[in-house]
Every structure is written in structure tokens, then in C-alpha cells.
Amino acid sequence: MNYWLMKTEPTCFSIDDLKQKKVAPWDGVRNYQARNFMQSMEKGDLVFIYHSNADTIGIAGIAKVAREAYPDHTSWDPKSEHPDPKSTPDNPRWFMVDVRFVKKFKHIIPLSELKNHKALANMKILQKGSRLSVTPVTSKEYSYIEKLANKNSTRN
DNA sequence: GCCAACGTTGGC
DNA sequence: GCCAACGTTGGC
């Protein structure tokens, strides 16, 4: 079992969209490192959903891998958001996974709070200039963040 | 809107 | 294979 974090712009696709759809393909990734991480995902892996470029930036909830990597067919669809003429059905360059909604946090854990925790200091998402949209998370980081989320949900 | 950081492209 | 130019990301 591995743990991951995937970024999304909520105006494009949010945790609420995932909640409504239950299962969704994580398409449109056009970065080799991110693609490679998706290809090493296994069914059942847990994934933090992170909202970037949003009113409240931070971790919004949890999903899990419902289907392991398969070719991202939007890459050879010229009408898609991110077409790539070098990707074809015979020789796909880009891949995606399906993710299933697990939970939405009562409150998004803001980036500003994540930065306050020494235990999370090594997370890719907290490194200056980090733009990678799919990153691995350690099991320690995962459980630490889960606890943060629970703590946030019980106060009010 | 700004801009630093990053990845990709393409000329050489 | 180098590297400048360019486009994009994403926090602020």
C-alpha cells in the first residue's frame, strides 16, 4: 500500500466533483514524473486530494486508486484540454488512473497549516517551487495528516 | 496581477 | 548535448 498526493484546481475539478461522481479518471496529466508516479500506483492506494489556485489552498480530502494506470485517451483527442499529437492509441505517451471518492475533510487543511508541522517538512508539496502534480507521501506523513484532519473536524 | 521556479522546446 | 527562450504553475 502506497500513499500519494494529487493536485487539482477546484474550479476545474474539486473534491465535491469527485464526491458526486464517486469514481473519476485522473486525466490530463502531461508531465513525465507525474505520469511515472501514476504508473507505479496500485489499486487501493490512498490519495490526498489537494486544491491549488483556490480560495482555500490545501488538502481537501481522500480518494483511493480504483483502476491502475491505463492510456489517457484524451491525449490523442484534438478537442481535449491537453492534446498531444505525439501520443497515439498505438503508442500512448500519457497515462491516467481512476480514483474513487473516500472522504471530504470537514475543513480543508490549509497549506499555511501544513507548513507549521515539522513532521511534514519534507513533503514535496511544501518545497519551494514544487510544481509536480502527483507526488508520493510517506505512511508517516499520511497518518499525521489524517490526525490533523480529525482534530480539525472535532473543534468548532 | 505579479513573479519565482520549473519543464519543455528548438536552434546550434 | 548545451542552453536561451518560452510557456506554465501556483502561491501570494
PDB file of C-alpha atoms (C1' of nucleotides) in Angstrom:
ATOM      1  CA  MET A   1       0.000   0.000   0.000  1.00  0.00           C
ATOM      2  CA  ASN A   2       1.332   3.373  -1.010  1.00  0.00           C
ATOM      3  CA  TYR A   3       0.216   6.925  -0.399  1.00  0.00           C
ATOM      4  CA  TRP A   4       0.054   9.859  -2.755  1.00  0.00           C
ATOM      5  CA  LEU A   5      -0.994  13.433  -3.163  1.00  0.00           C
ATOM      6  CA  MET A   6      -2.591  14.780  -6.301  1.00  0.00           C
ATOM      7  CA  LYS A   7      -3.210  18.423  -7.093  1.00  0.00           C
ATOM      8  CA  THR A   8      -6.240  19.802  -8.780  1.00  0.00           C
ATOM      9  CA  GLU A   9      -7.663  23.232  -9.378  1.00  0.00           C
ATOM     10  CA  PRO A  10     -11.118  23.095  -7.810  1.00  0.00           C
ATOM     11  CA  THR A  11     -12.570  25.395 -10.474  1.00  0.00           C
ATOM     12  CA  CYS A  12     -11.660  22.607 -12.869  1.00  0.00           C
ATOM     13  CA  PHE A  13     -12.238  19.503 -10.758  1.00  0.00           C
ATOM     14  CA  SER A  14     -12.806  19.604  -6.999  1.00  0.00           C
ATOM     15  CA  ILE A  15     -13.284  17.139  -4.173  1.00  0.00           C
ATOM     16  CA  ASP A  16     -17.013  17.874  -4.474  1.00  0.00           C
ATOM     17  CA  ASP A  17     -16.971  16.890  -8.130  1.00  0.00           C
ATOM     18  CA  LEU A  18     -15.287  13.634  -7.163  1.00  0.00           C
ATOM     19  CA  LYS A  19     -17.791  13.068  -4.373  1.00  0.00           C
ATOM     20  CA  GLN A  20     -20.618  13.471  -6.819  1.00  0.00           C
ATOM     21  CA  LYS A  21     -19.086  11.256  -9.499  1.00  0.00           C
ATOM     22  CA  LYS A  22     -17.793   8.682  -6.989  1.00  0.00           C
ATOM     23  CA  VAL A  23     -15.198   7.424  -9.494  1.00  0.00           C
ATOM     24  CA  ALA A  24     -13.334   9.594 -11.975  1.00  0.00           C
ATOM     25  CA  PRO A  25     -10.412   9.239 -14.370  1.00  0.00           C
ATOM     26  CA  TRP A  26      -7.471  11.438 -13.457  1.00  0.00           C
ATOM     27  CA  ASP A  27      -6.793  12.565 -16.991  1.00  0.00           C
ATOM     28  CA  GLY A  28      -4.817  15.423 -18.454  1.00  0.00           C
ATOM     29  CA  VAL A  29      -1.505  14.833 -16.676  1.00  0.00           C
ATOM     30  CA  ARG A  30       1.227  15.842 -19.126  1.00  0.00           C
ATOM     31  CA  ASN A  31       4.346  15.619 -17.049  1.00  0.00           C
ATOM     32  CA  TYR A  32       6.677  12.633 -17.161  1.00  0.00           C
ATOM     33  CA  GLN A  33       7.471  12.478 -13.468  1.00  0.00           C
ATOM     34  CA  ALA A  34       3.813  12.674 -12.535  1.00  0.00           C
ATOM     35  CA  ARG A  35       2.988  10.054 -15.144  1.00  0.00           C
ATOM     36  CA  ASN A  36       5.653   7.720 -13.781  1.00  0.00           C
ATOM     37  CA  PHE A  37       4.239   8.046 -10.291  1.00  0.00           C
ATOM     38  CA  MET A  38       0.765   7.229 -11.578  1.00  0.00           C
ATOM     39  CA  GLN A  39       2.146   4.160 -13.323  1.00  0.00           C
ATOM     40  CA  SER A  40       3.511   2.885 -10.039  1.00  0.00           C
ATOM     41  CA  MET A  41       0.184   3.298  -8.234  1.00  0.00           C
ATOM     42  CA  GLU A  42      -1.603   0.169  -7.132  1.00  0.00           C
ATOM     43  CA  LYS A  43      -5.283  -0.426  -6.700  1.00  0.00           C
ATOM     44  CA  GLY A  44      -6.309   0.605  -3.199  1.00  0.00           C
ATOM     45  CA  ASP A  45      -3.519   3.146  -2.721  1.00  0.00           C
ATOM     46  CA  LEU A  46      -4.751   6.191  -0.823  1.00  0.00           C
ATOM     47  CA  VAL A  47      -4.527   9.654  -2.306  1.00  0.00           C
ATOM     48  CA  PHE A  48      -4.821  13.084  -0.762  1.00  0.00           C
ATOM     49  CA  ILE A  49      -6.730  15.491  -2.969  1.00  0.00           C
ATOM     50  CA  TYR A  50      -5.095  18.915  -2.887  1.00  0.00           C
ATOM     51  CA  HIS A  51      -6.755  22.103  -4.065  1.00  0.00           C
ATOM     52  CA  SER A  52      -4.381  24.540  -5.738  1.00  0.00           C
ATOM     53  CA  ASN A  53      -5.081  28.000  -7.103  1.00  0.00           C
ATOM     54  CA  ALA A  54      -8.123  28.224  -4.862  1.00  0.00           C
ATOM     55  CA  ASP A  55      -9.692  30.453  -2.248  1.00  0.00           C
ATOM     56  CA  THR A  56      -8.636  27.914   0.328  1.00  0.00           C
ATOM     57  CA  ILE A  57      -5.469  26.158  -0.742  1.00  0.00           C
ATOM     58  CA  GLY A  58      -4.766  22.838   0.911  1.00  0.00           C
ATOM     59  CA  ILE A  59      -5.720  19.205   1.323  1.00  0.00           C
ATOM     60  CA  ALA A  60      -9.438  18.747   0.795  1.00  0.00           C
ATOM     61  CA  GLY A  61      -9.963  15.043   1.258  1.00  0.00           C
ATOM     62  CA  ILE A  62      -9.044  11.496   0.400  1.00  0.00           C
ATOM     63  CA  ALA A  63      -9.515   9.249  -2.611  1.00  0.00           C
ATOM     64  CA  LYS A  64      -8.239   5.815  -3.476  1.00  0.00           C
ATOM     65  CA  VAL A  65      -6.938   4.261  -6.639  1.00  0.00           C
ATOM     66  CA  ALA A  66      -9.800   2.390  -8.275  1.00  0.00           C
ATOM     67  CA  ARG A  67      -8.049   1.415 -11.505  1.00  0.00           C
ATOM     68  CA  GLU A  68      -4.338   1.216 -12.210  1.00  0.00           C
ATOM     69  CA  ALA A  69      -2.664   3.175 -14.976  1.00  0.00           C
ATOM     70  CA  TYR A  70      -4.071   2.932 -18.480  1.00  0.00           C
ATOM     71  CA  PRO A  71      -3.615   5.121 -21.552  1.00  0.00           C
ATOM     72  CA  ASP A  72      -5.055   8.617 -21.307  1.00  0.00           C
ATOM     73  CA  HIS A  73      -7.175   8.680 -24.442  1.00  0.00           C
ATOM     74  CA  THR A  74      -7.735  12.414 -24.139  1.00  0.00           C
ATOM     75  CA  SER A  75      -4.102  12.846 -25.177  1.00  0.00           C
ATOM     76  CA  TRP A  76      -4.870  11.951 -28.801  1.00  0.00           C
ATOM     77  CA  ASP A  77      -8.199  13.744 -28.882  1.00  0.00           C
ATOM     78  CA  PRO A  78      -7.540  17.068 -30.605  1.00  0.00           C
ATOM     79  CA  LYS A  79     -10.631  18.510 -28.948  1.00  0.00           C
ATOM     80  CA  SER A  80      -9.458  17.696 -25.418  1.00  0.00           C
ATOM     81  CA  GLU A  81      -7.940  20.142 -22.975  1.00  0.00           C
ATOM     82  CA  HIS A  82      -4.388  18.910 -23.427  1.00  0.00           C
ATOM     83  CA  PRO A  83      -3.953  17.172 -26.764  1.00  0.00           C
ATOM     84  CA  ASP A  84      -0.521  15.790 -27.648  1.00  0.00           C
ATOM     85  CA  PRO A  85      -0.005  14.848 -31.302  1.00  0.00           C
ATOM     86  CA  LYS A  86       2.870  12.580 -30.278  1.00  0.00           C
ATOM     87  CA  SER A  87       0.559  10.358 -28.248  1.00  0.00           C
ATOM     88  CA  THR A  88      -1.425   7.803 -30.246  1.00  0.00           C
ATOM     89  CA  PRO A  89      -3.603   4.756 -29.457  1.00  0.00           C
ATOM     90  CA  ASP A  90      -0.807   2.516 -30.785  1.00  0.00           C
ATOM     91  CA  ASN A  91       1.877   4.307 -28.845  1.00  0.00           C
ATOM     92  CA  PRO A  92       0.338   6.125 -25.910  1.00  0.00           C
ATOM     93  CA  ARG A  93       2.611   8.585 -24.174  1.00  0.00           C
ATOM     94  CA  TRP A  94       0.307   9.620 -21.330  1.00  0.00           C
ATOM     95  CA  PHE A  95      -1.496   7.541 -18.740  1.00  0.00           C
ATOM     96  CA  MET A  96      -4.132   8.032 -16.091  1.00  0.00           C
ATOM     97  CA  VAL A  97      -5.635   6.206 -13.151  1.00  0.00           C
ATOM     98  CA  ASP A  98      -9.201   6.116 -11.889  1.00  0.00           C
ATOM     99  CA  VAL A  99      -9.766   7.393  -8.379  1.00  0.00           C
ATOM    100  CA  ARG A 100     -12.692   6.714  -6.079  1.00  0.00           C
ATOM    101  CA  PHE A 101     -14.030   9.205  -3.556  1.00  0.00           C
ATOM    102  CA  VAL A 102     -13.291   8.228   0.047  1.00  0.00           C
ATOM    103  CA  LYS A 103     -13.935  11.310   2.153  1.00  0.00           C
ATOM    104  CA  LYS A 104     -14.072  15.048   2.168  1.00  0.00           C
ATOM    105  CA  PHE A 105     -12.499  16.697   5.183  1.00  0.00           C
ATOM    106  CA  LYS A 106     -14.849  18.799   7.295  1.00  0.00           C
ATOM    107  CA  HIS A 107     -12.350  21.592   6.819  1.00  0.00           C
ATOM    108  CA  ILE A 108      -9.650  21.812   4.207  1.00  0.00           C
ATOM    109  CA  ILE A 109      -6.241  21.553   5.849  1.00  0.00           C
ATOM    110  CA  PRO A 110      -4.702  24.786   4.615  1.00  0.00           C
ATOM    111  CA  LEU A 111      -1.246  24.895   3.121  1.00  0.00           C
ATOM    112  CA  SER A 112      -0.368  27.503   5.725  1.00  0.00           C
ATOM    113  CA  GLU A 113      -1.085  24.976   8.471  1.00  0.00           C
ATOM    114  CA  LEU A 114       0.788  22.138   6.793  1.00  0.00           C
ATOM    115  CA  LYS A 115       3.819  24.413   6.823  1.00  0.00           C
ATOM    116  CA  ASN A 116       3.643  24.673  10.600  1.00  0.00           C
ATOM    117  CA  HIS A 117       4.323  20.994  11.190  1.00  0.00           C
ATOM    118  CA  LYS A 118       7.896  19.784  11.344  1.00  0.00           C
ATOM    119  CA  ALA A 119       6.738  16.229  10.687  1.00  0.00           C
ATOM    120  CA  LEU A 120       5.605  17.314   7.235  1.00  0.00           C
ATOM    121  CA  ALA A 121       8.577  19.478   6.318  1.00  0.00           C
ATOM    122  CA  ASN A 122       9.866  17.012   3.730  1.00  0.00           C
ATOM    123  CA  MET A 123       6.648  16.791   1.774  1.00  0.00           C
ATOM    124  CA  LYS A 124       7.112  17.642  -1.896  1.00  0.00           C
ATOM    125  CA  ILE A 125       4.158  19.953  -1.797  1.00  0.00           C
ATOM    126  CA  LEU A 126       5.900  22.153   0.757  1.00  0.00           C
ATOM    127  CA  GLN A 127       9.138  22.543  -1.167  1.00  0.00           C
ATOM    128  CA  LYS A 128       9.618  25.929  -2.718  1.00  0.00           C
ATOM    129  CA  GLY A 129       8.722  25.980  -6.384  1.00  0.00           C
ATOM    130  CA  SER A 130       7.357  22.451  -6.380  1.00  0.00           C
ATOM    131  CA  ARG A 131       5.005  22.108  -9.314  1.00  0.00           C
ATOM    132  CA  LEU A 132       4.702  18.356  -9.545  1.00  0.00           C
ATOM    133  CA  SER A 133       1.016  17.457  -9.583  1.00  0.00           C
ATOM    134  CA  VAL A 134       1.408  13.857  -8.415  1.00  0.00           C
ATOM    135  CA  THR A 135       3.758  13.115  -5.524  1.00  0.00           C
ATOM    136  CA  PRO A 136       4.354  10.236  -3.133  1.00  0.00           C
ATOM    137  CA  VAL A 137       3.520  10.642   0.547  1.00  0.00           C
ATOM    138  CA  THR A 138       5.091   8.553   3.285  1.00  0.00           C
ATOM    139  CA  SER A 139       2.891   6.474   5.564  1.00  0.00           C
ATOM    140  CA  LYS A 140       4.003   8.632   8.491  1.00  0.00           C
ATOM    141  CA  GLU A 141       3.001  11.796   6.696  1.00  0.00           C
ATOM    142  CA  TYR A 142      -0.265  10.208   5.713  1.00  0.00           C
ATOM    143  CA  SER A 143      -1.307   9.242   9.219  1.00  0.00           C
ATOM    144  CA  TYR A 144      -0.092  12.552  10.613  1.00  0.00           C
ATOM    145  CA  ILE A 145      -2.281  14.466   8.182  1.00  0.00           C
ATOM    146  CA  GLU A 146      -5.239  12.193   8.825  1.00  0.00           C
ATOM    147  CA  LYS A 147      -4.950  13.046  12.511  1.00  0.00           C
ATOM    148  CA  LEU A 148      -4.816  16.739  11.689  1.00  0.00           C
ATOM    149  CA  ALA A 149      -7.997  16.374   9.688  1.00  0.00           C
ATOM    150  CA  ASN A 150      -9.769  14.621  12.550  1.00  0.00           C
ATOM    151  CA  LYS A 151      -8.623  17.235  15.016  1.00  0.00           C
ATOM    152  CA  ASN A 152      -9.955  19.984  12.793  1.00  0.00           C
ATOM    153  CA  SER A 153     -13.309  18.288  12.498  1.00  0.00           C
ATOM    154  CA  THR A 154     -13.921  17.954  16.225  1.00  0.00           C
ATOM    155  CA  ARG A 155     -13.300  21.549  17.191  1.00  0.00           C
ATOM    156  CA  ASN A 156     -15.689  24.286  16.240  1.00  0.00           C
TER     157      ASN A 156
ATOM    158  C1'  DG B   1      -1.805  40.734 -11.334  1.00  0.00           C
ATOM    159  C1'  DC B   2       2.926  39.609 -10.103  1.00  0.00           C
ATOM    160  C1'  DC B   3       6.693  36.816 -10.389  1.00  0.00           C
ATOM    161  C1'  DA B   4       9.836  32.940  -8.984  1.00  0.00           C
ATOM    162  C1'  DA B   5      10.541  28.395 -10.152  1.00  0.00           C
ATOM    163  C1'  DC B   6      10.221  24.920 -13.147  1.00  0.00           C
ATOM    164  C1'  DG B   7       9.753  21.869 -17.557  1.00  0.00           C
ATOM    165  C1'  DT B   8       9.992  21.793 -22.458  1.00  0.00           C
ATOM    166  C1'  DT B   9      11.391  23.233 -26.925  1.00  0.00           C
ATOM    167  C1'  DG B  10      14.393  24.049 -30.572  1.00  0.00           C
ATOM    168  C1'  DG B  11      18.468  26.206 -32.716  1.00  0.00           C
ATOM    169  C1'  DC B  12      23.105  25.442 -32.883  1.00  0.00           C
TER     170       DC B  12
ATOM    171  C1'  DG C   1      24.439  17.902 -25.671  1.00  0.00           C
ATOM    172  C1'  DC C   2      24.071  22.703 -24.379  1.00  0.00           C
ATOM    173  C1'  DC C   3      21.337  26.429 -23.107  1.00  0.00           C
ATOM    174  C1'  DA C   4      18.401  30.533 -24.067  1.00  0.00           C
ATOM    175  C1'  DA C   5      13.777  31.411 -24.775  1.00  0.00           C
ATOM    176  C1'  DC C   6       9.393  30.432 -23.830  1.00  0.00           C
ATOM    177  C1'  DG C   7       5.087  28.792 -21.585  1.00  0.00           C
ATOM    178  C1'  DT C   8       3.059  27.160 -17.359  1.00  0.00           C
ATOM    179  C1'  DT C   9       2.327  26.562 -12.480  1.00  0.00           C
ATOM    180  C1'  DG C  10       0.828  28.208  -8.346  1.00  0.00           C
ATOM    181  C1'  DG C  11       1.449  30.913  -4.011  1.00  0.00           C
ATOM    182  C1'  DC C  12       0.950  35.411  -2.646  1.00  0.00           C
TER     183       DC C  12
END
